[in-house]
Amino acid sequence: MSDVVLRCAELTKRYRAGFWGRRIDALRGVTFEVERGEIFGFLGVNGAGKTTTFKILVGLLFATSGRAEIFGVPAGAIEAKRRLGFLPESPYFYEYLTGRELLDYVGRLFGLSRGENRRRGGELLERLGLGKAADTALRRYSKGMLQRVGVAQALMGDPDLLILDEPMTGLDPLGRKELRDFIGSLRERGKTVVFSTHVLPDVELLCDRVAILRDGRIHDVGPLGRLVSARILSTEIVVDGEPPELLARLGGLDAQARGGQLVVVVAKDGSVDVALSKIAAAGGRIVQVTPRRETLEDVFVRATSAAVEDSPSAGGDGGA
Amino acid sequence: MRAGVAIFAVAHNTFREAIRDKVLYGIVFFGVLGLAGTYVLSELASYESARVVRDLALAGSNLLAILVAIVLGVTLLHKEVDRRTAYAILPKPLHRWQFVIGKFCGMAATLIALCVLLAGVVEALLRTQASTIDGPTAVALVLSLLEVLVVTAVAVTLSCWTRPFLSGLLTAGIFILGRSAEEIGALAARAEGPMRLVFDALHKGLPNLYLFQVSGWEVAGKRVSIHGTFVDWAYVASAATYAGLCIVGALAIAVLLFRRRDFV
């Protein structure tokens, strides 16, 4: 049996907008797969096509061409939806409902019995820190609470695949950490999670694989270890001492004073040993030596700035 | 069975939304206040004040229910899309047709509750004239409810196609033309050339709402009135069948419009 949970093949989406029916190509042949048990990050600048891809996968949009499958059935089919949980971007819920009532409504759409509905809803609200607000109307919820109840409703059907569009939006650092831990715990329960975010450190902490979407196309997809190379970009040496005097004695090194210390940056092709000897000879006390490796942010910035340079200047095409 | 459960869940939520809507309470409050005004008018009538109350209360309650049906009907699906609440619900194991039918059923339940409330107001007003809801009045109230449900289905269908303001105007237009169906039919019989085609298309294409408001008109060659001989329950059954066909037809169009819609 194939372990592919989600498959997109040459997915395109074209809109017509405005009075003259201007053509907008939101997706231009998106192809990727997600395997069972993975936590998959979906990255891209605003308008790259992340939300459009997700909406096709959950049946809110129809692809212009190409194929999207979830568990081997076409995206949007009831059999696919039964095994899927979805959190939309900046979710809006019925503000006249309480958190408990919302989950009860969603549970009934999944055909849960009354008892199961109550048990699962209560459990999720507790796990997501909303136990005390369960009977409060959603109109009184903060943005972070709405985000959490959004995750809860996505989990009501006990889905095998969870698609979360910008789940970290509106959460404070503590809320973000809690949600990150929660998503991590889903992996332990064998769930597959696909999520989009702009918070790259979260992706680095959570994801097994990532896809970078650029201008409606997949720019790169793979395990984090492959996308982010292990090579050292530069080395930062922090030196204690009198900065003005040391600076004068460290000619030839890229150094600058920062908070009563001196920070020396050795480029990737420079010799750290030589720099360390020079600093020691000049009487500087070395406090810290930190090699700076490539981060996901570097990869992302490189990919997306290329998108800006490559993007067509006119002609009506653009991301959505 | 499972389809029914999903439809019921959507309908229940729609009903809950309506009964928690303060705007609806506002409309109903002022509408009931207006109906109560018929008591004042009846006091001004020099004779047959019960007849005045019966006529005005029935007409007033019918128009109020139609107004609520149009206002709520044209915003029913639009609100879900505009506020993006549908974005979290449609990805659940639910067909789009179930969503549309569920929304309509919830709205129908709301309007049935409203009509029962208005019937209570009519009864209270009649009691001030030492009268009560008799057989013909009950028949008239049921026919009025059927008309309200048909107008709701039209409003829901139009709301799948265009924005609330335009669909509200169109629904009101269809309501007026539907009430004038017999006159349009007569015009079609008399007109010639292209106008005949136009009147004929209007007569046959739009719901004939005249069938639900027959008091004071002729039915099968006999003049009927809620104050005298009125249509019987067999007529109500045939009107209900006609209303059912209109609702099914309108909702079929609504489902077709909603089925391939992109939620951008």
XYZ file of C-alpha atoms in Angstrom:
584
model
C 0.000 0.000 0.000
C 1.305 3.430 -0.932
C 2.294 5.679 1.927
C 1.439 8.800 -0.032
C -1.327 10.643 1.764
C -1.553 13.708 -0.427
C -0.571 14.105 -4.051
C -0.710 17.165 -6.299
C 0.237 16.724 -9.944
C 0.630 19.668 -12.318
C -2.037 21.602 -10.476
C -3.013 24.895 -12.086
C -5.544 27.511 -11.114
C -6.496 30.428 -13.309
C -8.835 33.213 -12.254
C -10.456 35.930 -14.259
C -10.595 39.221 -12.412
C -11.903 42.711 -13.007
C -14.207 44.112 -15.654
C -11.996 42.985 -18.552
C -11.545 39.494 -17.151
C -7.815 39.921 -16.536
C -6.112 36.540 -16.303
C -4.467 35.607 -13.013
C -2.468 32.393 -12.843
C -2.455 31.581 -9.143
C -0.955 28.109 -9.629
C 1.187 27.106 -12.611
C 1.769 23.397 -12.269
C 2.223 22.571 -8.604
C 3.501 19.042 -8.029
C 4.370 17.519 -4.672
C 3.562 14.588 -2.421
C 3.199 14.187 1.315
C 3.760 10.852 3.006
C 2.017 9.318 5.978
C 3.198 10.597 9.355
C 5.087 13.577 7.969
C 4.933 17.136 9.178
C 5.169 19.070 5.961
C 5.816 22.818 5.810
C 4.451 24.875 2.958
C 6.384 28.111 2.524
C 6.100 31.082 0.237
C 5.624 34.827 0.278
C 2.110 36.290 0.287
C 0.454 35.543 -3.037
C 2.718 32.593 -3.850
C -0.286 30.236 -4.025
C -0.217 28.456 -0.652
C -3.823 29.175 0.288
C -5.019 28.460 -3.262
C -3.364 25.015 -3.115
C -4.932 24.289 0.273
C -8.368 25.420 -0.898
C -8.192 23.045 -3.855
C -7.158 20.219 -1.530
C -10.146 20.756 0.773
C -12.689 21.334 -1.999
C -13.246 25.084 -1.683
C -11.749 25.753 -5.126
C -11.722 23.754 -8.325
C -8.406 23.337 -10.122
C -8.230 24.604 -13.704
C -6.132 21.561 -14.617
C -4.006 18.918 -12.961
C -4.844 16.448 -10.239
C -5.094 16.670 -6.464
C -5.661 13.504 -4.466
C -6.024 12.783 -0.792
C -5.711 9.138 0.277
C -5.985 8.207 -3.391
C -9.354 9.871 -3.982
C -9.895 13.214 -5.720
C -9.612 16.207 -3.403
C -13.029 17.526 -2.426
C -14.684 14.077 -2.488
C -16.604 13.115 0.646
C -14.288 10.114 1.249
C -11.328 12.519 1.270
C -13.085 15.049 3.501
C -13.939 12.345 6.035
C -10.228 11.810 6.742
C -9.272 15.465 6.609
C -9.154 18.309 9.113
C -8.766 21.868 7.896
C -8.010 25.183 9.568
C -8.566 28.112 7.187
C -6.352 31.194 7.244
C -7.607 33.760 9.816
C -10.584 31.554 10.612
C -14.043 33.032 11.060
C -16.639 31.101 12.983
C -20.273 31.641 13.887
C -19.900 34.300 16.538
C -23.279 33.488 18.102
C -22.068 29.976 18.987
C -19.997 29.011 22.005
C -16.805 27.009 21.554
C -18.619 23.874 22.691
C -21.539 24.458 20.316
C -19.178 24.955 17.368
C -17.462 21.647 18.045
C -20.839 19.957 18.521
C -21.944 21.263 15.096
C -18.741 20.045 13.440
C -18.995 16.679 15.207
C -22.511 16.204 13.886
C -21.268 16.879 10.343
C -18.842 14.009 10.914
C -21.761 11.852 12.062
C -20.507 11.463 15.636
C -22.933 10.223 18.249
C -24.102 12.712 20.872
C -21.943 11.132 23.588
C -18.837 10.897 21.418
C -19.372 14.452 20.283
C -19.510 15.755 23.837
C -16.528 13.689 24.982
C -14.267 14.585 22.059
C -15.272 18.262 22.069
C -14.637 18.639 25.799
C -11.299 16.836 25.535
C -10.091 19.026 22.665
C -11.159 22.241 24.361
C -9.243 21.184 27.478
C -6.141 20.164 25.521
C -6.078 23.464 23.696
C -6.506 25.487 26.874
C -10.093 26.550 26.183
C -11.813 24.511 28.902
C -12.872 27.590 30.862
C -14.088 29.403 27.742
C -16.043 26.409 26.401
C -19.408 28.032 27.096
C -18.416 31.563 26.087
C -19.734 32.961 22.803
C -17.072 33.000 20.080
C -17.612 36.733 19.594
C -15.880 37.180 22.963
C -12.841 35.080 22.006
C -9.469 36.742 21.386
C -7.663 36.120 18.101
C -5.442 33.512 19.726
C -8.447 31.727 21.239
C -10.181 31.682 17.848
C -7.068 30.179 16.330
C -7.064 27.465 18.976
C -10.760 26.690 18.613
C -10.029 26.552 14.872
C -7.468 23.827 15.491
C -9.972 22.047 17.749
C -12.684 22.026 15.059
C -10.132 20.723 12.551
C -9.462 17.780 14.889
C -13.093 16.946 15.719
C -13.330 14.238 13.076
C -10.088 12.628 14.350
C -8.568 13.142 10.884
C -5.586 11.253 9.490
C -4.472 14.367 7.617
C -4.524 17.877 8.988
C -4.156 20.918 6.733
C -3.486 24.125 8.651
C -3.286 27.454 6.836
C -1.129 29.838 8.877
C -1.937 28.223 12.241
C 0.516 30.432 14.169
C -1.148 33.706 13.119
C -2.377 35.750 16.057
C -0.680 33.622 18.693
C 1.670 35.077 21.297
C 5.041 33.343 21.825
C 3.633 31.102 24.537
C 0.594 30.180 22.421
C 2.896 29.471 19.496
C 5.014 27.153 21.576
C 1.937 25.339 22.874
C 0.573 24.885 19.362
C 3.983 23.765 18.119
C 4.134 21.141 20.875
C 0.581 20.128 20.032
C 1.423 19.632 16.356
C 4.495 17.664 17.427
C 2.274 15.424 19.562
C 0.090 14.746 16.509
C 3.094 13.242 14.761
C 3.506 10.852 17.692
C -0.120 9.787 17.162
C 0.630 8.957 13.532
C -1.142 11.947 12.028
C 0.075 13.715 8.919
C 0.201 17.501 9.152
C 0.606 19.979 6.306
C 0.836 23.610 7.321
C 1.795 26.948 5.888
C 3.505 29.643 7.905
C 5.757 32.646 7.758
C 7.377 31.731 11.061
C 10.472 29.922 9.779
C 11.918 28.862 13.150
C 8.689 26.896 13.720
C 9.232 25.109 10.425
C 12.800 24.271 11.400
C 11.644 22.909 14.730
C 8.700 20.906 13.432
C 8.924 19.888 9.806
C 10.294 16.726 8.275
C 10.041 18.181 4.787
C 9.210 21.547 3.310
C 8.102 22.908 -0.042
C 8.893 26.448 -1.095
C 6.261 27.869 -3.384
C 7.259 30.681 -5.681
C 5.004 32.497 -8.086
C 2.547 29.604 -8.305
C 5.203 26.904 -8.765
C 7.115 24.641 -6.402
C 10.596 26.124 -6.267
C 12.046 23.441 -4.079
C 10.782 20.528 -2.036
C 12.578 18.097 0.206
C 13.836 17.290 3.691
C 15.099 20.277 5.640
C 18.568 18.734 5.770
C 18.777 18.751 1.987
C 17.427 22.257 1.477
C 19.558 23.797 4.193
C 23.196 22.939 3.557
C 25.454 22.144 6.504
C 28.287 24.359 5.249
C 29.471 27.236 7.378
C 28.707 30.661 5.941
C 30.851 32.657 8.365
C 32.275 32.508 11.876
C 31.622 35.095 14.557
C 34.262 35.637 17.270
C 33.329 37.684 20.331
C 36.307 39.310 22.072
C 36.527 40.983 25.489
C 38.857 43.937 25.966
C 39.051 47.646 25.236
C 37.375 47.905 21.821
C 39.105 51.079 20.544
C 42.605 49.782 21.357
C 41.909 46.278 20.080
C 40.364 47.607 16.901
C 43.553 49.493 16.157
C 45.645 46.363 16.679
C 43.410 44.058 14.574
C 44.043 45.540 11.213
C 42.857 43.379 8.327
C 40.034 41.716 10.281
C 36.332 42.541 9.824
C 35.658 43.748 13.373
C 33.240 46.092 15.047
C 32.467 47.189 18.612
C 29.174 45.967 20.069
C 28.107 46.522 23.685
C 31.616 46.881 25.173
C 32.884 43.871 23.231
C 34.372 43.364 19.840
C 32.761 41.131 17.252
C 35.027 39.762 14.557
C 33.401 38.107 11.539
C 35.484 35.677 9.516
C 34.066 35.028 6.058
C 33.525 31.410 4.939
C 36.708 31.386 2.867
C 38.806 33.043 5.623
C 40.917 31.265 8.222
C 39.506 31.208 11.735
C 42.876 30.004 13.117
C 44.660 33.044 11.719
C 42.023 35.378 13.134
C 42.232 33.711 16.564
C 46.058 34.042 16.619
C 45.846 37.716 15.672
C 43.310 38.398 18.427
C 45.450 36.554 21.013
C 48.568 38.454 19.906
C 46.672 41.741 20.247
C 45.776 40.858 23.881
C 42.082 40.196 23.282
C 40.258 37.630 25.404
C 38.161 35.311 23.247
C 34.687 34.815 24.773
C 32.805 32.982 22.071
C 33.392 31.432 18.646
C 30.172 30.745 16.698
C 30.071 29.239 13.238
C 26.999 30.538 11.335
C 25.463 27.905 9.131
C 22.813 28.398 6.452
C 19.310 28.650 7.903
C 15.946 28.025 6.365
C 15.533 31.770 6.347
C 18.567 32.116 4.056
C 17.124 29.497 1.702
C 13.699 31.135 1.815
C 15.028 34.640 1.213
C 17.178 33.390 -1.666
C 14.235 31.578 -3.259
C 11.730 34.369 -2.800
C 14.040 37.209 -3.829
C 14.715 35.270 -7.016
C 10.942 35.168 -7.454
C 10.761 38.948 -7.267
C 13.543 39.303 -9.844
C 12.033 36.668 -12.166
C 8.410 37.732 -11.884
C 6.857 39.063 -15.078
C 6.632 42.832 -15.050
C 3.380 42.985 -16.992
C 0.876 40.830 -18.786
C -1.658 40.215 -16.079
C -0.059 37.182 -14.502
C 0.555 37.169 -10.816
C 0.237 35.129 -7.712
C -2.872 34.879 -5.684
C -29.502 8.513 6.676
C -26.083 10.143 6.963
C -27.121 12.781 4.386
C -30.119 13.592 6.551
C -27.943 13.976 9.650
C -25.704 16.531 7.898
C -28.711 18.442 6.524
C -30.287 18.473 9.979
C -27.035 19.753 11.540
C -26.871 22.658 9.053
C -30.593 23.365 9.447
C -30.333 23.363 13.242
C -27.432 25.786 13.136
C -29.290 28.074 10.705
C -32.343 28.078 12.946
C -30.142 28.818 15.953
C -28.498 31.686 14.073
C -31.871 33.210 13.193
C -33.307 33.011 16.692
C -30.152 34.623 18.109
C -30.270 37.429 15.550
C -31.224 40.731 17.150
C -32.131 42.219 13.753
C -34.864 39.601 13.325
C -36.255 40.448 16.760
C -36.292 44.133 15.764
C -38.257 43.448 12.575
C -40.691 41.145 14.377
C -41.167 43.578 17.279
C -42.077 46.487 15.034
C -44.142 44.188 12.795
C -46.171 42.919 15.743
C -46.553 46.512 16.923
C -47.914 47.365 13.461
C -50.324 44.430 13.623
C -51.521 45.605 17.015
C -52.358 48.876 15.250
C -55.189 47.049 13.468
C -56.971 47.058 16.836
C -56.993 50.866 16.729
C -58.318 50.805 13.155
C -61.039 48.341 14.126
C -62.181 50.732 16.852
C -62.534 53.422 14.176
C -64.644 51.160 11.959
C -68.340 51.894 12.439
C -69.456 48.286 11.877
C -68.008 44.774 11.358
C -64.854 45.590 13.265
C -64.043 41.855 13.592
C -64.016 41.635 9.798
C -61.645 44.615 9.609
C -59.316 43.041 12.178
C -59.370 39.676 10.379
C -58.556 41.230 6.981
C -55.866 43.589 8.212
C -54.220 41.139 10.601
C -54.021 38.416 7.945
C -52.663 40.782 5.294
C -50.234 42.391 7.772
C -48.885 39.096 9.108
C -48.466 37.789 5.562
C -46.529 40.862 4.435
C -44.363 40.814 7.568
C -43.484 37.129 7.022
C -42.742 37.822 3.333
C -40.480 40.731 4.325
C -38.569 38.536 6.801
C -38.340 35.749 4.198
C -36.783 38.124 1.673
C -34.411 39.828 4.139
C -33.166 36.566 5.673
C -33.360 34.547 2.449
C -31.170 36.806 0.318
C -28.466 37.002 3.006
C -28.624 33.341 3.996
C -25.800 31.974 1.839
C -24.142 35.308 1.114
C -23.392 35.824 4.818
C -21.697 32.426 5.020
C -19.416 33.319 2.123
C -18.894 36.976 3.031
C -17.993 36.188 6.659
C -16.057 33.117 5.493
C -17.788 30.867 8.010
C -18.490 28.447 5.134
C -14.728 28.029 4.637
C -14.508 25.966 7.803
C -17.747 24.042 7.199
C -17.639 23.054 3.517
C -14.373 21.068 3.906
C -16.223 18.808 6.357
C -17.787 15.572 5.027
C -20.751 17.369 3.556
C -21.920 17.792 -0.041
C -22.601 21.304 -1.170
C -26.198 20.382 -1.981
C -26.640 19.248 1.612
C -25.386 22.621 2.780
C -27.867 24.525 0.560
C -30.803 22.285 1.499
C -29.835 22.452 5.186
C -29.695 26.246 5.070
C -33.127 26.350 3.423
C -34.624 23.918 5.936
C -33.285 25.996 8.840
C -34.746 29.103 7.307
C -38.056 27.334 6.682
C -38.154 26.245 10.344
C -37.530 29.852 11.399
C -40.335 31.126 9.183
C -42.731 28.435 10.376
C -41.983 29.533 13.958
C -42.550 33.147 12.925
C -45.875 32.304 11.240
C -47.022 30.424 14.355
C -46.128 33.495 16.425
C -48.010 35.757 14.013
C -51.015 33.425 14.093
C -50.965 33.882 17.873
C -51.019 37.661 17.384
C -53.927 37.341 14.921
C -55.811 35.184 17.447
C -55.181 37.739 20.218
C -56.448 40.555 18.003
C -59.555 38.589 17.013
C -60.326 37.891 20.660
C -60.532 41.620 21.283
C -63.496 41.484 18.885
C -65.038 38.445 20.579
C -63.972 36.295 17.616
C -61.364 33.606 17.007
C -59.392 31.879 14.229
C -62.093 29.937 12.401
C -61.715 27.309 9.668
C -61.341 29.731 6.705
C -58.844 31.889 8.636
C -56.775 28.804 9.507
C -56.770 27.805 5.828
C -55.701 31.339 4.866
C -52.845 31.219 7.411
C -51.594 27.889 6.029
C -51.766 29.196 2.441
C -49.850 32.284 3.570
C -47.139 30.063 5.091
C -46.841 28.112 1.819
C -46.391 31.378 -0.062
C -43.702 32.488 2.401
C -41.783 29.234 1.859
C -41.918 29.638 -1.931
C -40.631 33.225 -1.663
C -37.837 32.013 0.658
C -36.742 29.400 -1.888
C -36.667 32.087 -4.602
C -34.630 34.401 -2.335
C -32.136 31.638 -1.487
C -31.732 30.767 -5.169
C -31.115 34.357 -6.194
C -28.654 34.799 -3.317
C -26.550 32.020 -4.886
C -26.327 34.097 -8.040
C -25.884 37.711 -7.016
C -25.390 40.097 -4.107
C -28.083 40.573 -1.423
C -29.310 43.995 -2.583
C -29.940 42.882 -6.146
C -31.313 39.495 -5.146
C -33.622 41.306 -2.669
C -34.933 43.549 -5.426
C -35.371 40.621 -7.801
C -37.157 38.542 -5.165
C -39.505 41.447 -4.399
C -40.129 41.791 -8.149
C -40.874 38.076 -8.501
C -43.185 38.307 -5.478
C -45.172 41.164 -7.056
C -45.319 39.470 -10.466
C -46.196 36.140 -8.834
C -49.105 37.756 -7.009
C -50.261 39.181 -10.366
C -49.994 35.823 -12.132
C -53.685 35.699 -13.066
C -53.601 39.212 -14.585
C -50.397 38.340 -16.473
C -52.119 35.191 -17.763
C -55.059 37.277 -18.961
C -52.663 39.707 -20.661
C -50.911 36.797 -22.369
C -54.260 35.589 -23.716
C -55.090 39.044 -25.117
C -51.638 40.153 -26.350
C -50.197 39.395 -29.761
C -46.722 38.993 -31.250
C -43.611 39.218 -29.051
C -45.540 40.661 -26.081
C -47.611 37.518 -25.969
C -44.408 35.474 -25.674
C -43.148 37.745 -22.888
C -46.377 37.565 -20.867
C -46.627 33.843 -21.510
C -43.045 33.284 -20.294
C -43.734 35.347 -17.157
C -46.990 33.536 -16.504
C -45.499 30.073 -16.901
C -41.963 30.702 -15.654
C -42.662 32.519 -12.395
C -44.333 30.978 -9.348
C -48.054 31.626 -9.295
C -48.431 33.179 -5.846
C -52.022 34.131 -6.576
C -52.927 30.543 -5.665
C -52.040 31.292 -2.038
C -54.049 34.523 -1.713
C -57.444 33.702 -3.145
C -59.792 35.374 -0.684
C -62.050 37.763 -2.606
C -61.284 36.082 -5.949
C -62.776 33.321 -8.020
C -61.604 29.718 -7.677
C -63.051 27.151 -10.110
C -65.690 29.671 -11.148
C -66.836 30.391 -7.576
C -66.100 33.501 -5.574
C -64.387 32.588 -2.287
C -63.819 34.653 0.850
C -62.566 34.015 4.375
C -65.745 35.761 5.546
C -67.976 33.297 3.748
C -67.333 30.233 1.638
C -63.628 29.622 1.373
C -61.417 27.002 -0.261
C -61.270 23.644 1.513
C -58.336 21.518 2.742
C -58.229 19.632 -0.554
C -57.374 22.935 -2.206
C -54.665 23.482 0.441
C -53.217 20.053 -0.381
C -53.013 20.879 -4.090
C -51.521 24.312 -3.288
C -48.982 22.604 -1.016
C -48.044 20.245 -3.861
C -47.583 23.212 -6.168
C -45.512 25.042 -3.497
C -43.385 21.909 -3.044
C -42.686 21.741 -6.776
C -41.751 25.432 -6.847
C -39.414 24.982 -3.862
C -37.771 21.875 -5.324
C -37.305 23.645 -8.681
C -35.843 26.777 -7.097
C -33.518 24.806 -4.817
C -32.365 22.643 -7.740
C -31.224 25.823 -9.489
C -29.606 27.036 -6.232
C -27.705 23.749 -5.879
C -26.514 23.949 -9.495
C -25.269 27.505 -8.940
C -23.559 26.605 -5.651
C -22.101 23.285 -6.786
C -19.234 24.628 -8.923
C -18.692 27.876 -7.082
C -15.105 28.820 -6.183
C -14.596 30.132 -2.646
C -11.681 32.424 -3.379
